[in-house]
Coordinates of C-alpha atoms in Angstrom, one line a residue:
Chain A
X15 CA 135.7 87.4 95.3
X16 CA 139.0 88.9 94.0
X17 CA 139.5 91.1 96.5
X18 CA 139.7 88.6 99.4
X19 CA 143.3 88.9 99.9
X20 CA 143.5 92.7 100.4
X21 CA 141.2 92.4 103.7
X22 CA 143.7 91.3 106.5
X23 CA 145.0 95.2 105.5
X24 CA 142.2 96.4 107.8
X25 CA 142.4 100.0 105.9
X26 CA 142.4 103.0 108.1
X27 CA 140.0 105.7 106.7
X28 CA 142.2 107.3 104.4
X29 CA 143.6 106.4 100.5
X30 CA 140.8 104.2 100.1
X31 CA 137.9 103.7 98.2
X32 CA 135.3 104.9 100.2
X33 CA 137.3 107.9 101.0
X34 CA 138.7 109.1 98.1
X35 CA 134.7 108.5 96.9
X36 CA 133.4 111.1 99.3
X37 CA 136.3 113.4 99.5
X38 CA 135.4 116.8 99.6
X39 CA 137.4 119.8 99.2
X40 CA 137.2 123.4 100.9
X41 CA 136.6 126.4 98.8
X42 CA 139.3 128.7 99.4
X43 CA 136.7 131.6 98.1
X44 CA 133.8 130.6 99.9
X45 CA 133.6 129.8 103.7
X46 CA 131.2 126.5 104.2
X47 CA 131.3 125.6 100.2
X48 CA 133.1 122.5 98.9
X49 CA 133.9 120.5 96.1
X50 CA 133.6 117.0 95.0
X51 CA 134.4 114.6 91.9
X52 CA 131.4 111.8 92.5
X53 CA 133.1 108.7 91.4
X54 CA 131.0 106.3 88.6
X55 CA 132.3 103.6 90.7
X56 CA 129.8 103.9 93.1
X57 CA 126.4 104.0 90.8
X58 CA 123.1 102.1 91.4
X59 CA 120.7 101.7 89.0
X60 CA 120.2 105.3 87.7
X61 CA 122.8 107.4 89.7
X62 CA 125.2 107.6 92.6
X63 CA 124.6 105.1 95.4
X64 CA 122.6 107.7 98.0
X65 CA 124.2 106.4 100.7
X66 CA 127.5 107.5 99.3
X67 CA 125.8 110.8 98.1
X68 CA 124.7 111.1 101.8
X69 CA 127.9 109.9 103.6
X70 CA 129.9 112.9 101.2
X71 CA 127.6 115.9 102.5
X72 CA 128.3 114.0 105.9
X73 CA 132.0 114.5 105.0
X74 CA 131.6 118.6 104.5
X75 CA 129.3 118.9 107.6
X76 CA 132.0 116.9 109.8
X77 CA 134.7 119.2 108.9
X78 CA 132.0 122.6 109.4
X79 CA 130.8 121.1 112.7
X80 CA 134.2 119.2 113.8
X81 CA 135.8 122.6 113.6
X82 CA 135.5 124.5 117.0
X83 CA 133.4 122.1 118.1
X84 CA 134.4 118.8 118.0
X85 CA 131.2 117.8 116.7
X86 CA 132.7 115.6 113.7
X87 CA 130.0 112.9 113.9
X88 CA 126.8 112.3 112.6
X89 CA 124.3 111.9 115.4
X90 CA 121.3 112.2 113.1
X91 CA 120.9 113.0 109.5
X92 CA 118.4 113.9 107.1
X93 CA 119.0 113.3 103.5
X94 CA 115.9 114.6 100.8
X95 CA 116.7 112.9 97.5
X96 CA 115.7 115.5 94.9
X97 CA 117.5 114.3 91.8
X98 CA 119.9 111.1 90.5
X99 CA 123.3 112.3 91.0
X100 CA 125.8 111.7 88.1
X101 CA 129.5 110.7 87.7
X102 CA 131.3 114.0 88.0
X103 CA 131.9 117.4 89.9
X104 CA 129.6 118.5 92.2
X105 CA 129.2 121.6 94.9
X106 CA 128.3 121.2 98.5
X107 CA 127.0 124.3 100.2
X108 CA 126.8 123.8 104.2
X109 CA 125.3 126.0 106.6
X110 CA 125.9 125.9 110.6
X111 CA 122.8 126.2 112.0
X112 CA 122.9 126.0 115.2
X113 CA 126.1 125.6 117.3
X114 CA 125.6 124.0 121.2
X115 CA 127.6 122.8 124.2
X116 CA 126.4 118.9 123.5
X117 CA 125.4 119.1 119.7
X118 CA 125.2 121.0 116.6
X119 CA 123.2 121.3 114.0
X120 CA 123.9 121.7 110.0
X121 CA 122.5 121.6 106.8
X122 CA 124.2 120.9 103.1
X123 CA 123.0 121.2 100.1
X124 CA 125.1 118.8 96.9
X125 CA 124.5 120.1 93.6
X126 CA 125.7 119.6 89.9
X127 CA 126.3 121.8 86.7
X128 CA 125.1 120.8 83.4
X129 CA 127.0 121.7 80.5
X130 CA 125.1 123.9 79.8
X131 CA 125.6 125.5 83.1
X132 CA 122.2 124.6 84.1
X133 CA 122.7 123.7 88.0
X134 CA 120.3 121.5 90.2
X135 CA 120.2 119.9 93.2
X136 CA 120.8 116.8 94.1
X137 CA 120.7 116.1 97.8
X138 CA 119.7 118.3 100.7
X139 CA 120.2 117.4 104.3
X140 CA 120.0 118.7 107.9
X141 CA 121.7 116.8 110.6
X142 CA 122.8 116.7 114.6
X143 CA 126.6 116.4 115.1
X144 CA 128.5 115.6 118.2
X145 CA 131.3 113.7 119.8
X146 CA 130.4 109.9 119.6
X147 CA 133.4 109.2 122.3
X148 CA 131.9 111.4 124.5
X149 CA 128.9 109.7 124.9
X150 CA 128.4 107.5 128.1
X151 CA 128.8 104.1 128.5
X152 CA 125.4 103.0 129.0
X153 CA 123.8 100.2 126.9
X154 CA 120.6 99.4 127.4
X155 CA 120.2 98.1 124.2
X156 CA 117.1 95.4 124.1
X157 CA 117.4 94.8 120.3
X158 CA 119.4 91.5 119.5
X159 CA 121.1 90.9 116.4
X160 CA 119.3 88.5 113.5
X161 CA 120.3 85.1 113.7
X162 CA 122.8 84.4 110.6
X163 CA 125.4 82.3 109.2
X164 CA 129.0 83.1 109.5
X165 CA 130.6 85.1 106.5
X166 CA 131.6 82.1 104.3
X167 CA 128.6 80.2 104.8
X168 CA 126.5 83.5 103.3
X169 CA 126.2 83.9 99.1
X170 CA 128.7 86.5 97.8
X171 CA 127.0 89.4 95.8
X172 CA 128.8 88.6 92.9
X173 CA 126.5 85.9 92.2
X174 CA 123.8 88.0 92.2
X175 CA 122.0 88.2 88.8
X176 CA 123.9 89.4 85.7
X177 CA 121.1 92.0 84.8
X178 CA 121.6 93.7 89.1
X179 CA 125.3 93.4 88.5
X180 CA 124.8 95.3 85.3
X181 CA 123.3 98.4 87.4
X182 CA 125.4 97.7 90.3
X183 CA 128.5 98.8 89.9
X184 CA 129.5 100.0 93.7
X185 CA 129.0 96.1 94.0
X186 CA 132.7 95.8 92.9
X187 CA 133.5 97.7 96.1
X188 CA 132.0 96.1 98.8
X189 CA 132.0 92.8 100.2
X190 CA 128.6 91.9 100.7
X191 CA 127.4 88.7 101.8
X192 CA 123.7 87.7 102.1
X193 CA 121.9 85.2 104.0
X194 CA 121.0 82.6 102.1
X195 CA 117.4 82.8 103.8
X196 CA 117.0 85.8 102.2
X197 CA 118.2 85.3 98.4
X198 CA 115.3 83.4 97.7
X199 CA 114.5 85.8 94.8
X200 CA 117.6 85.3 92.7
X201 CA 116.2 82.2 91.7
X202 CA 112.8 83.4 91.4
X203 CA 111.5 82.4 94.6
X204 CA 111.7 85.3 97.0
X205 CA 110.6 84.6 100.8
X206 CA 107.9 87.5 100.7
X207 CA 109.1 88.2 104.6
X208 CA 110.4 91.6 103.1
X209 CA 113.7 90.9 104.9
X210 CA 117.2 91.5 103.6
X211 CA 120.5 90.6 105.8
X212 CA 123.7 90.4 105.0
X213 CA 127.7 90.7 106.1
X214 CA 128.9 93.6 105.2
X215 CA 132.7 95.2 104.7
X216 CA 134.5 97.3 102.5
X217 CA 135.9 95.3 100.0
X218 CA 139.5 96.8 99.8
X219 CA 139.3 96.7 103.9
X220 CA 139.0 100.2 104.9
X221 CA 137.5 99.9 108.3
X222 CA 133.8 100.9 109.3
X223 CA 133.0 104.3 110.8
X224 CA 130.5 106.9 111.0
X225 CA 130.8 107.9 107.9
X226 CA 130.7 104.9 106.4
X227 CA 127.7 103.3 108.1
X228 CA 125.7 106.1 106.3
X229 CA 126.7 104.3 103.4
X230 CA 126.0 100.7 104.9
X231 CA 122.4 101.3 105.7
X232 CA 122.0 101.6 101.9
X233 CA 124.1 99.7 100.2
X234 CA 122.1 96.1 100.1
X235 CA 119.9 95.1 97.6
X236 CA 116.3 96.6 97.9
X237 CA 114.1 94.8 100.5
X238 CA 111.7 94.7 97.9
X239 CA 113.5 91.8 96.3
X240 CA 112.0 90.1 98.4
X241 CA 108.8 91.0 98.1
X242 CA 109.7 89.5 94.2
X243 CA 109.4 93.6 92.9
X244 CA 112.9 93.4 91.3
X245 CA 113.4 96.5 90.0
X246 CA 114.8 100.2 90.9
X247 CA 113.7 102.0 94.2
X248 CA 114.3 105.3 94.1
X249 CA 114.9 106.7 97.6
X250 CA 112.8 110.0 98.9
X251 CA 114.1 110.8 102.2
X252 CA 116.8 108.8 104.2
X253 CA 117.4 109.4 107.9
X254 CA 119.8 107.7 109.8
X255 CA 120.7 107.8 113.3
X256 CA 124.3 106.7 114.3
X257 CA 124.9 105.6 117.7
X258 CA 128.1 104.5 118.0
X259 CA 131.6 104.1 116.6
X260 CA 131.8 100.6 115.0
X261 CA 134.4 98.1 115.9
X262 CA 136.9 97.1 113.4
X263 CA 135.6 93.6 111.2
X264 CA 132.3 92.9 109.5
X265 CA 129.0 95.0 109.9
X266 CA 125.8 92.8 110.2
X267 CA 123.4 94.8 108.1
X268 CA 119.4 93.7 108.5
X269 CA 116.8 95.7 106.0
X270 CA 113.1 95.4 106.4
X271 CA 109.6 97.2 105.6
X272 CA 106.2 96.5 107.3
X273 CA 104.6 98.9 105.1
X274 CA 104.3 98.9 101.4
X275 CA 101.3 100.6 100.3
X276 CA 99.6 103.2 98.3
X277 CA 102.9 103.2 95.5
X278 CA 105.4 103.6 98.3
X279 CA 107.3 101.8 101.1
X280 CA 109.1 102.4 104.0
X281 CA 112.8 100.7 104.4
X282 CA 114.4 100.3 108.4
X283 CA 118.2 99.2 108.5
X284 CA 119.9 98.7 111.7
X285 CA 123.6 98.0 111.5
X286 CA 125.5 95.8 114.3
X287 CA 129.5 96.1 114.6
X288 CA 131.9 92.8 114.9
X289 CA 130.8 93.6 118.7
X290 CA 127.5 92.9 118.3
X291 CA 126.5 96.7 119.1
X292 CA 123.7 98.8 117.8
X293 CA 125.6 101.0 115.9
X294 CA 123.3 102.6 113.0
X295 CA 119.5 102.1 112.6
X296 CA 118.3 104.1 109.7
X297 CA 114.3 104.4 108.1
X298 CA 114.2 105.9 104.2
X299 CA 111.2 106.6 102.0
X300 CA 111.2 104.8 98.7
X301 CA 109.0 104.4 95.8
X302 CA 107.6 101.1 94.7
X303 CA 109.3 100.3 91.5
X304 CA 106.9 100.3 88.3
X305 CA 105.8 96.5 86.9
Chain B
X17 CA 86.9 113.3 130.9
X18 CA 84.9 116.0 130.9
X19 CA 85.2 116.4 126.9
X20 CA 83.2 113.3 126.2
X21 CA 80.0 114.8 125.8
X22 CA 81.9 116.7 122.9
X23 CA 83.2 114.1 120.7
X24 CA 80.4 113.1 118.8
X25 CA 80.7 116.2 116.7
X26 CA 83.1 114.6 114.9
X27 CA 84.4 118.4 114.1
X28 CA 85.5 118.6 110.6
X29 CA 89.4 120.3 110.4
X30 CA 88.5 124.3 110.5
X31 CA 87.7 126.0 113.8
X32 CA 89.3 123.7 116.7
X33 CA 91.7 123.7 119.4
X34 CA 93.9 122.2 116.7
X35 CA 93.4 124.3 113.8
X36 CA 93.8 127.4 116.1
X37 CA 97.2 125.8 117.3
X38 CA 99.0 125.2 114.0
X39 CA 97.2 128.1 112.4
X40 CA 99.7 130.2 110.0
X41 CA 98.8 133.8 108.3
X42 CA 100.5 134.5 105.4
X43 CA 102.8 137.5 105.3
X44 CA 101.6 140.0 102.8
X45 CA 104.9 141.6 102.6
X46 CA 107.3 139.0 102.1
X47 CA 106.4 135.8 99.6
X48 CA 106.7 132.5 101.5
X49 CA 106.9 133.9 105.0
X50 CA 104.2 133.0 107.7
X51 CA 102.9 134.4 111.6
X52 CA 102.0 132.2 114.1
X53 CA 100.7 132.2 118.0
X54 CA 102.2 129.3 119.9
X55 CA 99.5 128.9 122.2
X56 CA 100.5 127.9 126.0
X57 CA 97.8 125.0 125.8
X58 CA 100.1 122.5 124.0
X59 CA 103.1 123.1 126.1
X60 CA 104.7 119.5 127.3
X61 CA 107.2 119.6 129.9
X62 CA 109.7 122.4 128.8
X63 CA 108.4 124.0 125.9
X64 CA 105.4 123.5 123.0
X65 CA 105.1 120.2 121.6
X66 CA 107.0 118.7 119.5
X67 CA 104.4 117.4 117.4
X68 CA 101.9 120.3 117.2
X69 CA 105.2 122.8 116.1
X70 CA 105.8 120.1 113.6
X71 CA 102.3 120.4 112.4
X72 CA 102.5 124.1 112.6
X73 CA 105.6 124.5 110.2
X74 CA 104.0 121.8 107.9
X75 CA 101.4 123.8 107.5
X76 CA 103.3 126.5 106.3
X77 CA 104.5 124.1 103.7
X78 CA 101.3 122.6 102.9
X79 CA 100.4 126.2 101.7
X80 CA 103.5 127.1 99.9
X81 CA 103.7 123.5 97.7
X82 CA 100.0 122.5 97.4
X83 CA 99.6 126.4 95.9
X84 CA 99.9 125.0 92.1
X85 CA 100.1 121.9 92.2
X86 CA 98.5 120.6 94.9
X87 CA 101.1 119.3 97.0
X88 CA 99.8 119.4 100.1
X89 CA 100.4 116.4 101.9
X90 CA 103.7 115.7 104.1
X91 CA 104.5 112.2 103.0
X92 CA 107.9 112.7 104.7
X93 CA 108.6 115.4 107.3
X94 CA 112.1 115.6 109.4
X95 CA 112.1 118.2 111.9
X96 CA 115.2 119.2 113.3
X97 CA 114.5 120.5 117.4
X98 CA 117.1 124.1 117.8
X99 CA 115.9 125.3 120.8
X100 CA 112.4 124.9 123.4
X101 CA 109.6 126.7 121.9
X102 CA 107.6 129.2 123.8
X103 CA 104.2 130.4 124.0
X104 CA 104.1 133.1 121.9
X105 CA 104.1 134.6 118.5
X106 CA 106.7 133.1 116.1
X107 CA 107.6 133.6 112.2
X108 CA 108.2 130.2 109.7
X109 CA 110.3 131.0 106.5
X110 CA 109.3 128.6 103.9
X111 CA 111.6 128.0 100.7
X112 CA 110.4 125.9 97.8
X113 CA 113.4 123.5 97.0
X114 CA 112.5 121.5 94.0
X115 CA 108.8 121.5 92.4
X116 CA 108.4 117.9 90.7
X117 CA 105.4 115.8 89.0
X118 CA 104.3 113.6 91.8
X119 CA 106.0 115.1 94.6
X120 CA 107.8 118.5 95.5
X121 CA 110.2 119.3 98.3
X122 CA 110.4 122.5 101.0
X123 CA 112.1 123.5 103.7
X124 CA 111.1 125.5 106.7
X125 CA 112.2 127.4 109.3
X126 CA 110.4 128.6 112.8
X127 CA 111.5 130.9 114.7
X128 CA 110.8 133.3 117.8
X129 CA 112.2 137.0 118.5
X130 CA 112.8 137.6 122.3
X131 CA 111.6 140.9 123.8
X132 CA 115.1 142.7 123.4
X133 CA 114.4 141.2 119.6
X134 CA 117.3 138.5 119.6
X135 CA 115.5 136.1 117.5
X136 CA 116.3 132.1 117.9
X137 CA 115.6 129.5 115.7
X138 CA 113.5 126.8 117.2
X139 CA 112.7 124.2 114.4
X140 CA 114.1 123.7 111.2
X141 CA 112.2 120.9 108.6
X142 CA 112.9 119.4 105.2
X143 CA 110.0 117.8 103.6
X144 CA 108.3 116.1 100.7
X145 CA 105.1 116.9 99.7
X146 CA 102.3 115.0 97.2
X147 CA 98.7 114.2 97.2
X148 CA 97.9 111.1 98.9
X149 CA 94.4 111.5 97.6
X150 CA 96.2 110.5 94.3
X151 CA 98.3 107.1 95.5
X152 CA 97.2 103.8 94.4
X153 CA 95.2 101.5 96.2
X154 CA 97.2 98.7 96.5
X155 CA 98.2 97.9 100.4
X156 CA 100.1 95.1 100.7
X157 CA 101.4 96.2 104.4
X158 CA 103.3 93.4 106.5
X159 CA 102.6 94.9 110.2
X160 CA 99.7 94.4 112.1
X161 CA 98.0 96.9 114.8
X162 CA 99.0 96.0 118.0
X163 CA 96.2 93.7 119.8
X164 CA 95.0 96.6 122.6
X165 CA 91.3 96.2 125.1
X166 CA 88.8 98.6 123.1
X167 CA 89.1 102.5 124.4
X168 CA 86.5 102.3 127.5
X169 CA 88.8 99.6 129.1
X170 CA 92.1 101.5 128.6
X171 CA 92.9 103.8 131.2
X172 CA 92.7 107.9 130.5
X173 CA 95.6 110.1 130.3
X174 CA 94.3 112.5 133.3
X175 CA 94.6 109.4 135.5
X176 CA 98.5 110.1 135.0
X177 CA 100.6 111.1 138.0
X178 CA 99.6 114.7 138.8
X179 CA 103.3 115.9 138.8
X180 CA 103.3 114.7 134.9
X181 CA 100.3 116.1 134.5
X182 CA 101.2 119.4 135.8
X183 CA 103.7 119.5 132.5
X184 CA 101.6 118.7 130.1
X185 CA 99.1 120.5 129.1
X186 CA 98.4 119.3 126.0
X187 CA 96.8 116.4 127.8
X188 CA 93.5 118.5 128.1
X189 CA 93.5 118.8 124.6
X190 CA 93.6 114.9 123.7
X191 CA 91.4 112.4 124.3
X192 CA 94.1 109.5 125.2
X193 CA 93.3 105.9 126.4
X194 CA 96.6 104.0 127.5
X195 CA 96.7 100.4 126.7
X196 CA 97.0 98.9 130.8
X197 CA 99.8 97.1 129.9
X198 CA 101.9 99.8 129.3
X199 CA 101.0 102.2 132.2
X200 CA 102.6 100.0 134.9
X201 CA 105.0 103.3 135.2
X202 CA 102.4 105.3 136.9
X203 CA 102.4 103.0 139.7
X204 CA 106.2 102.4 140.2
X205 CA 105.7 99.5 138.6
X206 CA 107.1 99.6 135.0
X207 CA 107.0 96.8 132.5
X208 CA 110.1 97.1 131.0
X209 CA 109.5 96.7 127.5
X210 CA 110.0 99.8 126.3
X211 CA 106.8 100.3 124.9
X212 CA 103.7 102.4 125.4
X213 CA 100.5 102.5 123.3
X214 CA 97.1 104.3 123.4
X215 CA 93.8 104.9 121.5
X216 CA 93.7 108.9 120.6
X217 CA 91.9 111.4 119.4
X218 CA 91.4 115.5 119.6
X219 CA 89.2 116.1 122.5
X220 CA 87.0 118.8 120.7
X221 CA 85.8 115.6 118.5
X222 CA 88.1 117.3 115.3
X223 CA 89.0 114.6 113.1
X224 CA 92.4 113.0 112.1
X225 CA 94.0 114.2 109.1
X226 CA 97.2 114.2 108.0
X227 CA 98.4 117.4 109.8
X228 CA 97.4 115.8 113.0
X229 CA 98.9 112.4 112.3
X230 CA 102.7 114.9 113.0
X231 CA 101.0 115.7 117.0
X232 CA 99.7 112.2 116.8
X233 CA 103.3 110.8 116.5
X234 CA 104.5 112.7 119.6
X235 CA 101.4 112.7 121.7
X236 CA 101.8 110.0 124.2
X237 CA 103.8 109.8 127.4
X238 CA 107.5 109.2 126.3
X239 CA 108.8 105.5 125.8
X240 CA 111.2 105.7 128.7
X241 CA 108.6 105.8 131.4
X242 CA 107.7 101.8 130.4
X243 CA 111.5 101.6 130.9
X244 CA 111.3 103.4 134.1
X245 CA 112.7 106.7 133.5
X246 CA 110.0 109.5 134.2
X247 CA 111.9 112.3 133.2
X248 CA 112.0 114.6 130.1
X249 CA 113.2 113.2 126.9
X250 CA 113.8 116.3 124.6
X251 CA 113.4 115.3 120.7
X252 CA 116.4 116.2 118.7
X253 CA 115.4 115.4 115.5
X254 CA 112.0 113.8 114.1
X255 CA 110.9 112.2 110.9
X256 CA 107.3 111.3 110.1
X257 CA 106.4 108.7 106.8
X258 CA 102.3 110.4 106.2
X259 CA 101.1 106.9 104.1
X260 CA 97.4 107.6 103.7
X261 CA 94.9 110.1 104.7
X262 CA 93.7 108.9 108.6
X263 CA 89.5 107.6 108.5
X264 CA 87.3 109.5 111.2
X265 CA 87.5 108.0 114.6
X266 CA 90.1 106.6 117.2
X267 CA 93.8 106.7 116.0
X268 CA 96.0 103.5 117.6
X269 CA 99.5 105.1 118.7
X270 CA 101.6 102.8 119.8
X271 CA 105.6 103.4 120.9
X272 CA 108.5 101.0 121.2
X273 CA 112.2 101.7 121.7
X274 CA 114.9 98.9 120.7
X275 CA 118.3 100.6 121.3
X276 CA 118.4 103.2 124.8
X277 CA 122.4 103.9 124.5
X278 CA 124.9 106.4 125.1
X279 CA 122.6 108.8 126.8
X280 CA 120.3 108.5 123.7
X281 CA 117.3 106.6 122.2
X282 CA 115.1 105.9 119.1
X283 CA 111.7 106.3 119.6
X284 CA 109.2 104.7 116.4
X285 CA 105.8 105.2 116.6
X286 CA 102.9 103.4 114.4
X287 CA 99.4 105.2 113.7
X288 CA 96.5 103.3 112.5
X289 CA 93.2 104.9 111.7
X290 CA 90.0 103.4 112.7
X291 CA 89.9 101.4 109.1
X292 CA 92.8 99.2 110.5
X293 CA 95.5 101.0 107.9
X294 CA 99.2 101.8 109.1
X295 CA 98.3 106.2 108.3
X296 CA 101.9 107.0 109.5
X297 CA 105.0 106.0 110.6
X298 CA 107.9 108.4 112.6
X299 CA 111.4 107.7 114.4
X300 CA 112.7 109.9 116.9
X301 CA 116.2 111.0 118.1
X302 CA 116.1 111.7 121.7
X303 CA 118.0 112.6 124.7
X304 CA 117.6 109.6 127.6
X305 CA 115.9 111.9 131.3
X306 CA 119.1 112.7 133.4
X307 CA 118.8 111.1 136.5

């Protein structure tokens, strides 16, 4: 991959990718409203990425809840996927719920203007904020992390298939590497575990943090790839639970569904930082995609 | 239990301790607005049930999006928990977000006005909505119900501890069989696992239906007693996957928890319905019992 040499950086959130992507901007004229400028560079298949879509209304929330508070960080959120969100401007109107001693709660709501003025809405979420570095140090954690090869022994998404590269461009800003046990269906011969795993960094290597493990827990290929269902799975509902800051270095990022039924499936993610901690687990609802 | 005799009515939903205790009225003067009676009966620990006010504001919904076009199925429900809910009456302000072919999404709100009318929002959902009457029929789910003795060898809820069953009083509403395994906690003897299952149904005999697959979900003793913490876990946020419409008969609930951190835990439960199908799926945010 091209972009190799620009890791050792180790970005700090900032002028990156990822955030310039979900940048949002306060409305001087309206308290709680903001504006964005949803980047083409992060599309999948028929719209924005809705990881990204989620991790921007994370991005207006944090600075509603951070304010005060301190509650800049995404405990629990809630994203309803009500329409594919398109290259271009778009509005986020949040609303403090609830404000507490230990948490907070908020809600946002990401919308986009047609040219004809015509506005609908993309995204709506509800969510519990607090301080992640006030949380104790108790780890209890029973989960272990999947057993995978290091980063170089893993197969680069680039060599995925022309036709997902063709849909995928947020691709060009990730460094994504998947277990080789799990690629089965690039050439044809998925595993039909329903498993996806891969490394996972940000390919001009802006460091992992709350915000972006919203984006991590969706940014692999489908789990139904490996099911051999290659096509587009539109996400419903997205809810993902962050526990902790991530280290610095590569997430480990495991996908799975036990249930795909009735024209629908269900999609868990669990994220592990370079420490091997439990940082993100994360459930959506997604449709099927159509034969 | 003293209920046996009752069960094989097999009660249809419709006048039952269940339908009483999610009952909404319709508000003739405002459009989408709803009354409700929280009644004392479900109360667990500090406040009503999590599961049963989550049934109560999805039926709200169910009302407002199955009007038309016969939405009136959660397939996905994420309840965000505001504030302990009391006995007592309480409004639900429903809003229709997005009305769609297949699916459509609302949002609700519950809340309850204290006696010098300060009025606090308890619960606040998001939801999608569809006919699962209308999914296809093909299941190709992975998981497999855990392997459990048959109900008469599992051990009854009101065998619990009497100081837990002194806070819940939704236990006399349920008919709840504990998997032996699992209930080493009531002894001082916890497994450790970090999981607790049960056979359950509605004492009065009422049958499952989707509704009752959102109390089914938060029914059972919390996950943290297997883990030896017998305290109160309050839910801060709750997301329930409805799959299929639940067959008459015994529902299989079973709990695990992979990642007890930070003062916080995840808490997935799996239904299955007497036909062997996975009926629904949730994850929950909660707060680990203070010592």
């Amino acid at each position: 991959m091209s972009r190799m040499s620009a890791i050792d950086t180790a970005a700090l959130p900032g002028d990156t990718e990822f955030d310039r992507g979900t940048a949002v901007t306060g409305d001087p004229g309206e308290p709680g409203r903001y504006h964005a400028d949803l980047d083409g560079g992060w599309r999948i298949g028929g719209g924005i990425n809705g990881g990204l879509l989620l991790a921007t209304a994370a991005r207006a929330l944090s600075h509603e809840l951070g304010a005060g508070s301190g509650h800049s960080d995404p405990y629990s959120i809630s994203g309803y996927y009500l329409s594919a969100a398109r290259p271009g401007p778009a509005t986020l109107r949040t609303e403090v719920v609830r404000r507490g001693r230990t948490v907070s709660n908020g809600q946002v709501s990401l919308t986009q203007a047609a040219q004809d003025g015509t506005v609908t809405e993309r995204l709506r979420a509800l969510a519990t904020y607090g301080d992640l570095d006030r949380l104790t140090q108790d780890v209890r954690t029973s989960a272990a992390p999947p057993e995978m090869p290091p980063p170089d022994r893993c197969v680069g998404a680039d060599q995925a298939p022309p036709e997902f590269l063709a849909q995928a461009d947020l691709l060009h800003r990730l460094d994504l590497r998947l277990d080789p046990a799990c690629v089965g269906w690039a050439l044809g011969a998925p595993s039909g575990n329903g498993t996806i795993r891969g490394w996972l960094r940000l390919a001009d290597g802006r460091r992992p943090d709350p915000l972006a493990l919203l984006l991590a827990v969706d940014a692999l290929p489908p789990v139904t790839f490996d099911l051999g269902m290659l096509g587009w799975t539109p996400t419903l509902e997205l809810t993902v639970h962050v526990r902790a800051k991530p280290a610095p270095g590569w997430l480990l990022v495991s996908h799975s569904t036990r249930n795909v039924a009735g024209g629908y499936l269900e999609e868990d993610a669990e994220v592990w930082d370079s420490a091997g901690r439990l940082v993100a687990q994360s459930r959506q609802l997604a449709a099927v995609p159509r034969p």
